[in-house]
Tab-separated table of C-alpha atoms and ligand atoms in Angstrom:
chain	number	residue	atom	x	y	z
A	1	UNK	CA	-0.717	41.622	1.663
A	2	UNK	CA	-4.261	41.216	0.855
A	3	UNK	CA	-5.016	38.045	-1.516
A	4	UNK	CA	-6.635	38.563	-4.770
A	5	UNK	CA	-9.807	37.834	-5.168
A	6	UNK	CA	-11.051	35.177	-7.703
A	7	UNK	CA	-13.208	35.047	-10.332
A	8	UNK	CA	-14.689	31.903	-12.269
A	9	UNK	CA	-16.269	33.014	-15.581
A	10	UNK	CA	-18.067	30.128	-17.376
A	11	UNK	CA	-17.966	30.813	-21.328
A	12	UNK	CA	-14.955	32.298	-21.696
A	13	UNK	CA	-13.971	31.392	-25.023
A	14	UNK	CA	-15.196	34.736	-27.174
A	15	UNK	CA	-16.760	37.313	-27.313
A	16	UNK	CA	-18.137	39.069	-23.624
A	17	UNK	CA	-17.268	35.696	-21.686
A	18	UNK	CA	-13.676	36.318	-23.084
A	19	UNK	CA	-13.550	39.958	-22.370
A	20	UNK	CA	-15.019	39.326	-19.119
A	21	UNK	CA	-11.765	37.439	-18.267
A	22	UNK	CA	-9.420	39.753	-20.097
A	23	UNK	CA	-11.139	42.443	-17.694
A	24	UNK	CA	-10.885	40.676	-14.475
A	25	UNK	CA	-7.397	40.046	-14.858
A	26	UNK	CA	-6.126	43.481	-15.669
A	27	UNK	CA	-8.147	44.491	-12.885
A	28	UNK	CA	-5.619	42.396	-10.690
A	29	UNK	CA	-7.711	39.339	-10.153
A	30	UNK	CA	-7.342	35.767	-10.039
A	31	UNK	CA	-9.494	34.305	-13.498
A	32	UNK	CA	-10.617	30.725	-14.083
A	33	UNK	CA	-12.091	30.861	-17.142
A	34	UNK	CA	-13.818	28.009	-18.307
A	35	UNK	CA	-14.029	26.853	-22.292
A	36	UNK	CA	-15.510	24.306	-23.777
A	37	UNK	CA	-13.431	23.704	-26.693
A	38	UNK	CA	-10.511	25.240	-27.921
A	39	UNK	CA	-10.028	29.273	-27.528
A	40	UNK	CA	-6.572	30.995	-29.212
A	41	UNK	CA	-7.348	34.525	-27.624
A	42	UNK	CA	-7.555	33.202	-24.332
A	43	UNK	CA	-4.374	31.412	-24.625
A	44	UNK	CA	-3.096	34.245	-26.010
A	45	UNK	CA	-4.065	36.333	-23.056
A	46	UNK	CA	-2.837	33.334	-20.423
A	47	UNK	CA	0.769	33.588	-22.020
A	48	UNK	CA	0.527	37.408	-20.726
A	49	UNK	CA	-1.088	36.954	-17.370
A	50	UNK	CA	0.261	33.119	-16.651
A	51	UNK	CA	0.167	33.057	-13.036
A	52	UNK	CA	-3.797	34.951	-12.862
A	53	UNK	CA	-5.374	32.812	-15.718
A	54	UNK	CA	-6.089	29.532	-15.145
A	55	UNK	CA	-8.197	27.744	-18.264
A	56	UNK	CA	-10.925	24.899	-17.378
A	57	UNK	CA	-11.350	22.453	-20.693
A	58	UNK	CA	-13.828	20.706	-22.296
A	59	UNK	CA	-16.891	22.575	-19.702
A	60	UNK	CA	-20.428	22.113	-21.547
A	61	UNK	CA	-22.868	23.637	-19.491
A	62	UNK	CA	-25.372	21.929	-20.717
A	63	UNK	CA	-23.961	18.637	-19.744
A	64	UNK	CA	-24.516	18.012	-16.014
A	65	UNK	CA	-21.599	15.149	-15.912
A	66	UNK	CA	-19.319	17.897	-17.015
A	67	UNK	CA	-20.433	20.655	-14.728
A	68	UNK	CA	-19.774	17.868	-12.069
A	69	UNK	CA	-16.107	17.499	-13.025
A	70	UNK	CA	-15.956	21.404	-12.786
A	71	UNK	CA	-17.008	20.977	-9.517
A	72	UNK	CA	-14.278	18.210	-8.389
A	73	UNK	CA	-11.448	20.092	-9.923
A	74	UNK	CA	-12.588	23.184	-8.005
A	75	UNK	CA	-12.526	21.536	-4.571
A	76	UNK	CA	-11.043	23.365	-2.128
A	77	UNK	CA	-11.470	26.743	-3.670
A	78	UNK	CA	-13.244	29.743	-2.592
A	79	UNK	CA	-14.571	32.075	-5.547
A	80	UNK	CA	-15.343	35.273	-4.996
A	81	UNK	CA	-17.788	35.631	-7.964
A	82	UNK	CA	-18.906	33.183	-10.266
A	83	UNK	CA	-20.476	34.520	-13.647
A	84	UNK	CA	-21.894	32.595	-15.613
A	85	UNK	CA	-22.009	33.946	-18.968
A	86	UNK	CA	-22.550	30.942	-21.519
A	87	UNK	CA	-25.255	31.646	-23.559
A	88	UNK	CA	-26.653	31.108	-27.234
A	89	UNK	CA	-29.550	32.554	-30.036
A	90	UNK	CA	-30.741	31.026	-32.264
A	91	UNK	CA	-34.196	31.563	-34.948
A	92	UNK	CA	-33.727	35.074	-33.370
A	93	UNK	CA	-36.013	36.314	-36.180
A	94	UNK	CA	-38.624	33.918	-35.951
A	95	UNK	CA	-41.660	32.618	-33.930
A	96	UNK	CA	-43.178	29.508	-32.397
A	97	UNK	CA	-44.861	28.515	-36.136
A	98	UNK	CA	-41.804	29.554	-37.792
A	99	UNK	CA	-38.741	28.059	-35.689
A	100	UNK	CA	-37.673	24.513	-35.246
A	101	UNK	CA	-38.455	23.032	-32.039
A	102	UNK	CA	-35.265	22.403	-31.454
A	103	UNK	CA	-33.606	25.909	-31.333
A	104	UNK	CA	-36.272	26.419	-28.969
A	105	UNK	CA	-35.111	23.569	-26.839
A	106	UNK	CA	-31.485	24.520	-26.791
A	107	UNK	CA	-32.089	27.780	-25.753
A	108	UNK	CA	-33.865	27.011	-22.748
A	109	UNK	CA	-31.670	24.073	-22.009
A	110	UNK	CA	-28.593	26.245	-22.469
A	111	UNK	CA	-29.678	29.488	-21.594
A	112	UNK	CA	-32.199	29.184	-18.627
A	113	UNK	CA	-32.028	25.597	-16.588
A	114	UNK	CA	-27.796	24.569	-17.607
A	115	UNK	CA	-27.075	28.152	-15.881
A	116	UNK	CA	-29.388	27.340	-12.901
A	117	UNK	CA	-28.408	23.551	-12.590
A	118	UNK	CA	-24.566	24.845	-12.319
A	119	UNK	CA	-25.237	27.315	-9.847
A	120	UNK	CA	-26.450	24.994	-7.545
A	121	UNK	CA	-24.010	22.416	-8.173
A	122	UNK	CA	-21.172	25.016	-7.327
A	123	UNK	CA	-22.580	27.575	-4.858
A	124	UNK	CA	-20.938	25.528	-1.785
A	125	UNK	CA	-17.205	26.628	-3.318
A	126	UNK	CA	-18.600	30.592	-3.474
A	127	UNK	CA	-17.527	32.453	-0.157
A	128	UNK	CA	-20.927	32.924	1.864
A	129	UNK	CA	-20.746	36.401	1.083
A	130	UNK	CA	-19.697	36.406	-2.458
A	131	UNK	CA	-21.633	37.386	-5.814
A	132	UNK	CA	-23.159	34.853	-8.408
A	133	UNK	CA	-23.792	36.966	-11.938
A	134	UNK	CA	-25.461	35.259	-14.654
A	135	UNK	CA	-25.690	37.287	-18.451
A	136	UNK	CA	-29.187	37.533	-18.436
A	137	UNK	CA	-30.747	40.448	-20.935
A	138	UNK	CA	-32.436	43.239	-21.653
A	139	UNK	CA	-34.511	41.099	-23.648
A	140	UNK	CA	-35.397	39.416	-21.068
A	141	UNK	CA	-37.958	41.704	-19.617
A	142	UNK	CA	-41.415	40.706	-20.439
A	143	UNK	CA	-42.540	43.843	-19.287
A	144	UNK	CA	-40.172	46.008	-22.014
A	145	UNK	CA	-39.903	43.424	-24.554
A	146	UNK	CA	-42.642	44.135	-27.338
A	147	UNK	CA	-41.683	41.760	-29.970
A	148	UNK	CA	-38.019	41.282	-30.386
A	149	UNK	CA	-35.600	38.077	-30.740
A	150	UNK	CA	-39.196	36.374	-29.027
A	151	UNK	CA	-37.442	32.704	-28.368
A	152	UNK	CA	-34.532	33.528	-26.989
A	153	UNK	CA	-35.776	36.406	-25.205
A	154	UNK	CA	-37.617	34.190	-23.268
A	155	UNK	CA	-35.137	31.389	-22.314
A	156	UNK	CA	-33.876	34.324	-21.078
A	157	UNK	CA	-36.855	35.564	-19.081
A	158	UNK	CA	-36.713	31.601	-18.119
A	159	UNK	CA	-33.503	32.427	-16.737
A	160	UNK	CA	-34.792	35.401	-14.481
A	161	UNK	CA	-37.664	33.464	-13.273
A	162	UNK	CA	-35.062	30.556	-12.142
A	163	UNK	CA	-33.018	32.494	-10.432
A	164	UNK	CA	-36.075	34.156	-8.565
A	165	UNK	CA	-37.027	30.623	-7.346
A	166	UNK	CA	-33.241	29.785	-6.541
A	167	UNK	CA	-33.147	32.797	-3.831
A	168	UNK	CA	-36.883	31.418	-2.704
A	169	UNK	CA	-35.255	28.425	-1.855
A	170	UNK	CA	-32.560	30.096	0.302
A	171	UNK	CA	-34.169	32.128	3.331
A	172	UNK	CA	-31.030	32.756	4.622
A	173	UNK	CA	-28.932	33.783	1.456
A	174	UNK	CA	-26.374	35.762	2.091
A	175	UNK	CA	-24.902	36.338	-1.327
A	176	UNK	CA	-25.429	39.094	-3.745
A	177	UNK	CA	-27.172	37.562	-7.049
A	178	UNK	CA	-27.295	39.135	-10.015
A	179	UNK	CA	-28.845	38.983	-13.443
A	180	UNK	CA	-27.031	41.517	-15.621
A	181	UNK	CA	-27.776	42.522	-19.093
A	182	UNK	CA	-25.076	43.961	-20.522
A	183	UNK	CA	-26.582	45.811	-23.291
A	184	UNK	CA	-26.498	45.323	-27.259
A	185	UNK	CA	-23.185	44.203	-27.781
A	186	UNK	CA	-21.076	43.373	-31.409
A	187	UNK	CA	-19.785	39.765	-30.946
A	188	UNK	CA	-20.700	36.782	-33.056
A	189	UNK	CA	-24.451	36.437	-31.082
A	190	UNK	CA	-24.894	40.672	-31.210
A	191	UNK	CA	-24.077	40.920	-34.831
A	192	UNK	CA	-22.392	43.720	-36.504
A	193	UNK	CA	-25.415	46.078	-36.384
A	194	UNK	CA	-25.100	45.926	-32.398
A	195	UNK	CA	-25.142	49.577	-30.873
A	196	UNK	CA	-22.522	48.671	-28.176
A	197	UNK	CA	-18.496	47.547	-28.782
A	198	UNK	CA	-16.921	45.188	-25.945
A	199	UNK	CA	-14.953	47.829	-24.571
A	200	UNK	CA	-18.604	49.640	-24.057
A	201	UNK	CA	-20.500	47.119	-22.032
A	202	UNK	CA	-17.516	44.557	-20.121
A	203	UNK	CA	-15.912	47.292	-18.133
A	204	UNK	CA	-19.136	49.071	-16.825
A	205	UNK	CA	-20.771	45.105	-16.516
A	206	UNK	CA	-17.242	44.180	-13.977
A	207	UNK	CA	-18.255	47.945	-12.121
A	208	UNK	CA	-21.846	47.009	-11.719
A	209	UNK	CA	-20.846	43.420	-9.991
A	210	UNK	CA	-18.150	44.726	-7.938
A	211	UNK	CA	-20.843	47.627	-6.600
A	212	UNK	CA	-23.343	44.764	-5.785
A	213	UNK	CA	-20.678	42.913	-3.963
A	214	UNK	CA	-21.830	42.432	-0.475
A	215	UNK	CA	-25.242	43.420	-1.052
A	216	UNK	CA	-27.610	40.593	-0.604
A	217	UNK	CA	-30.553	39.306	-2.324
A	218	UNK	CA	-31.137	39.204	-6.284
A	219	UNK	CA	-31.415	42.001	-9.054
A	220	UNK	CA	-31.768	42.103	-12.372
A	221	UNK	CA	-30.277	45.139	-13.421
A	222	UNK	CA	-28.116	46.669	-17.086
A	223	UNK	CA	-24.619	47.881	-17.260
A	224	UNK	CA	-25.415	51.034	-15.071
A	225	UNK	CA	-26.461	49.364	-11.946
A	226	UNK	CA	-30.426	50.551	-12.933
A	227	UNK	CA	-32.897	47.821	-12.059
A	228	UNK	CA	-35.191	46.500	-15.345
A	229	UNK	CA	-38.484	44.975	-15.018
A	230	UNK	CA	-39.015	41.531	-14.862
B	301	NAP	N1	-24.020	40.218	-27.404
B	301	NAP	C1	-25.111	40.763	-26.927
B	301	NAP	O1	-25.626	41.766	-27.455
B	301	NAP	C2	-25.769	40.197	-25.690
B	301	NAP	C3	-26.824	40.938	-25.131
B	301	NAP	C4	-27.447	40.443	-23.990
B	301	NAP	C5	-27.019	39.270	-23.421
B	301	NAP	N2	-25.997	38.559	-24.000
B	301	NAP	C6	-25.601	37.314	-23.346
B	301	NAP	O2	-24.212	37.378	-23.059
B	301	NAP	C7	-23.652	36.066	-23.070
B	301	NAP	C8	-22.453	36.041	-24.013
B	301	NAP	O3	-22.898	36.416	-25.305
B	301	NAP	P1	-21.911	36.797	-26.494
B	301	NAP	O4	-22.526	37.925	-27.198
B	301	NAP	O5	-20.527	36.907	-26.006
B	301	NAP	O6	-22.097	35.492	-27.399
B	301	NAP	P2	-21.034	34.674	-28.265
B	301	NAP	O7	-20.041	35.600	-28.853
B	301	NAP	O8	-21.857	33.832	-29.156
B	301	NAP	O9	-20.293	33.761	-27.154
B	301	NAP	C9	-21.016	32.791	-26.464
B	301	NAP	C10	-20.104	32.130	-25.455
B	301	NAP	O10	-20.873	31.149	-24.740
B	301	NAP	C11	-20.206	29.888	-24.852
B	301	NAP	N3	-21.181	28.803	-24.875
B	301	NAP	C12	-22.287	28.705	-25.632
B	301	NAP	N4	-22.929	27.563	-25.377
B	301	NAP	C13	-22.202	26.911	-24.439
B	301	NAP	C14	-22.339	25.671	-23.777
B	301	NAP	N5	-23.376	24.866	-24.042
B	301	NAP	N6	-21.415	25.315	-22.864
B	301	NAP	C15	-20.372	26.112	-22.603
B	301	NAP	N7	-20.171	27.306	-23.202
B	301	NAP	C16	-21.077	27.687	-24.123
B	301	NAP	C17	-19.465	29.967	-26.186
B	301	NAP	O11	-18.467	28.969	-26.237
B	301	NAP	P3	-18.001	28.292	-27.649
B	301	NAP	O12	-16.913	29.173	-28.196
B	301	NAP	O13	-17.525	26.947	-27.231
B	301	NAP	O14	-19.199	28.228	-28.538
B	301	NAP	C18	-18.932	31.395	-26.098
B	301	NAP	O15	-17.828	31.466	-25.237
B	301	NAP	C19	-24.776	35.126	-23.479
B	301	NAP	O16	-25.377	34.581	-22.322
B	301	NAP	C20	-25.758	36.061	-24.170
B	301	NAP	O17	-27.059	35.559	-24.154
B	301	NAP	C21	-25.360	38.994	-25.115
């Protein structure tokens, strides 16, 4: 018998970093799921699937120390895709005069160059052939994006551009990389007036990667497998 593939999702506490998980594993796969501090639903959803969950504490993305001990307790392992969905808004209303720097800061730190950093820090444990996802956004298309959630939108254009110079790097890449956006989506960061449940945009989102599997070379592409702008 064929062995099941694995999975390491990175933000897996809540919301579509959760789901993700939740989705993988009724789908059959083997999930690491990575959390940074304490998550009930996920240990909910390990009592149910205990031999296909396994939970990585205490991983900060933005801390490179702790991406490094991700790294150590992963050797040996071969994933089959790595996602990387971490992510965080903040002054999602506001503009350069009106935010704090710091927001600012964190996004980019969190959003565009932690995601980045732990990609190439773990890429030597994802099988030559395998898929590294990151959440990017729709917002994160400078050509589409006329004014909307302006800071984060472009830690997360930050993102994109990172990843472009990533595969620039590589010549001889083999994997598929993707930047997915997985629509407008009601968890804590979409907000309630979101146009898009969970159940909407995670099942299509796991479709989309396992389509791109094997196909190498980056896109940044939504929920339906169409390719956005940068
Ligand atoms: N919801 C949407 O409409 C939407 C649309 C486009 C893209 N996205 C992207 O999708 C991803 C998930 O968003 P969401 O809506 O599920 O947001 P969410 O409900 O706020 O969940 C964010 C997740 O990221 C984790 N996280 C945040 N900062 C982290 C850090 N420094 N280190 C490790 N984990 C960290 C959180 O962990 P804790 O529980 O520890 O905080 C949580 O698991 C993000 O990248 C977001 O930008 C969301």
């Amino acid at each position: 018998m064929a062995e099941k593939p694995t999975v390491l999702v990175v933000g897996a506490s809540r919301g579509l970093g959760f789901a993700l998980a939740e989705e993988y594993v009724r789908r059959d796969w083997n999930v690491i799921a990575t959390v940074r501090g304490s998550s009930t639903q996920l240990d909910e959803l390990k009592s149910r699937y205990r031999d296909n969950i396994e939970i990585e504490r205490g991983i900060e993305v933005a801390d490179a120390q702790s991406v490094r001990t991700l790294r150590e307790r992963l050797s040996g392992r071969t994933l089959d895709v790595l996602f990387v969905n971490a992510g965080i808004a903040r002054s999602i209303e506001k503009t350069p005069s009106t935010a704090t720097e710091r927001d600012f800061l964190d996004m980019m730190l969190v959003n565009a160059f932690s995601p980045v950093r732990l990609i190439e820090m773990l890429e030597d444990v994802v099988a030559v052939d395998g898929t590294i996802a990151v959440m990017s956004s729709e917002l994160g298309s400078i050509a589409n994006n006329n004014g909307f959630w302006d800071l984060y939108s472009s830690s997360k254009s930050a993102l994109n551009m990172l990843m472009k110079c990533y595969l620039g790097h590589r010549p001889d890449n083999r994997r598929a990389l993707l930047l997915v956006a997985p629509g407008w989506v009601r968890t804590e960061m979409g907000g309630t007036d979101a146009m898009f449940s969970v159940d909407e945009s995670i099942p299509l989102v796991v479709d989309v990667v396992t389509r791109n599997q094997g196909k190498m070379g980056l896109r940044f592409i939504d929920r339906f497998d169409e390719v956005l702008p940068w």
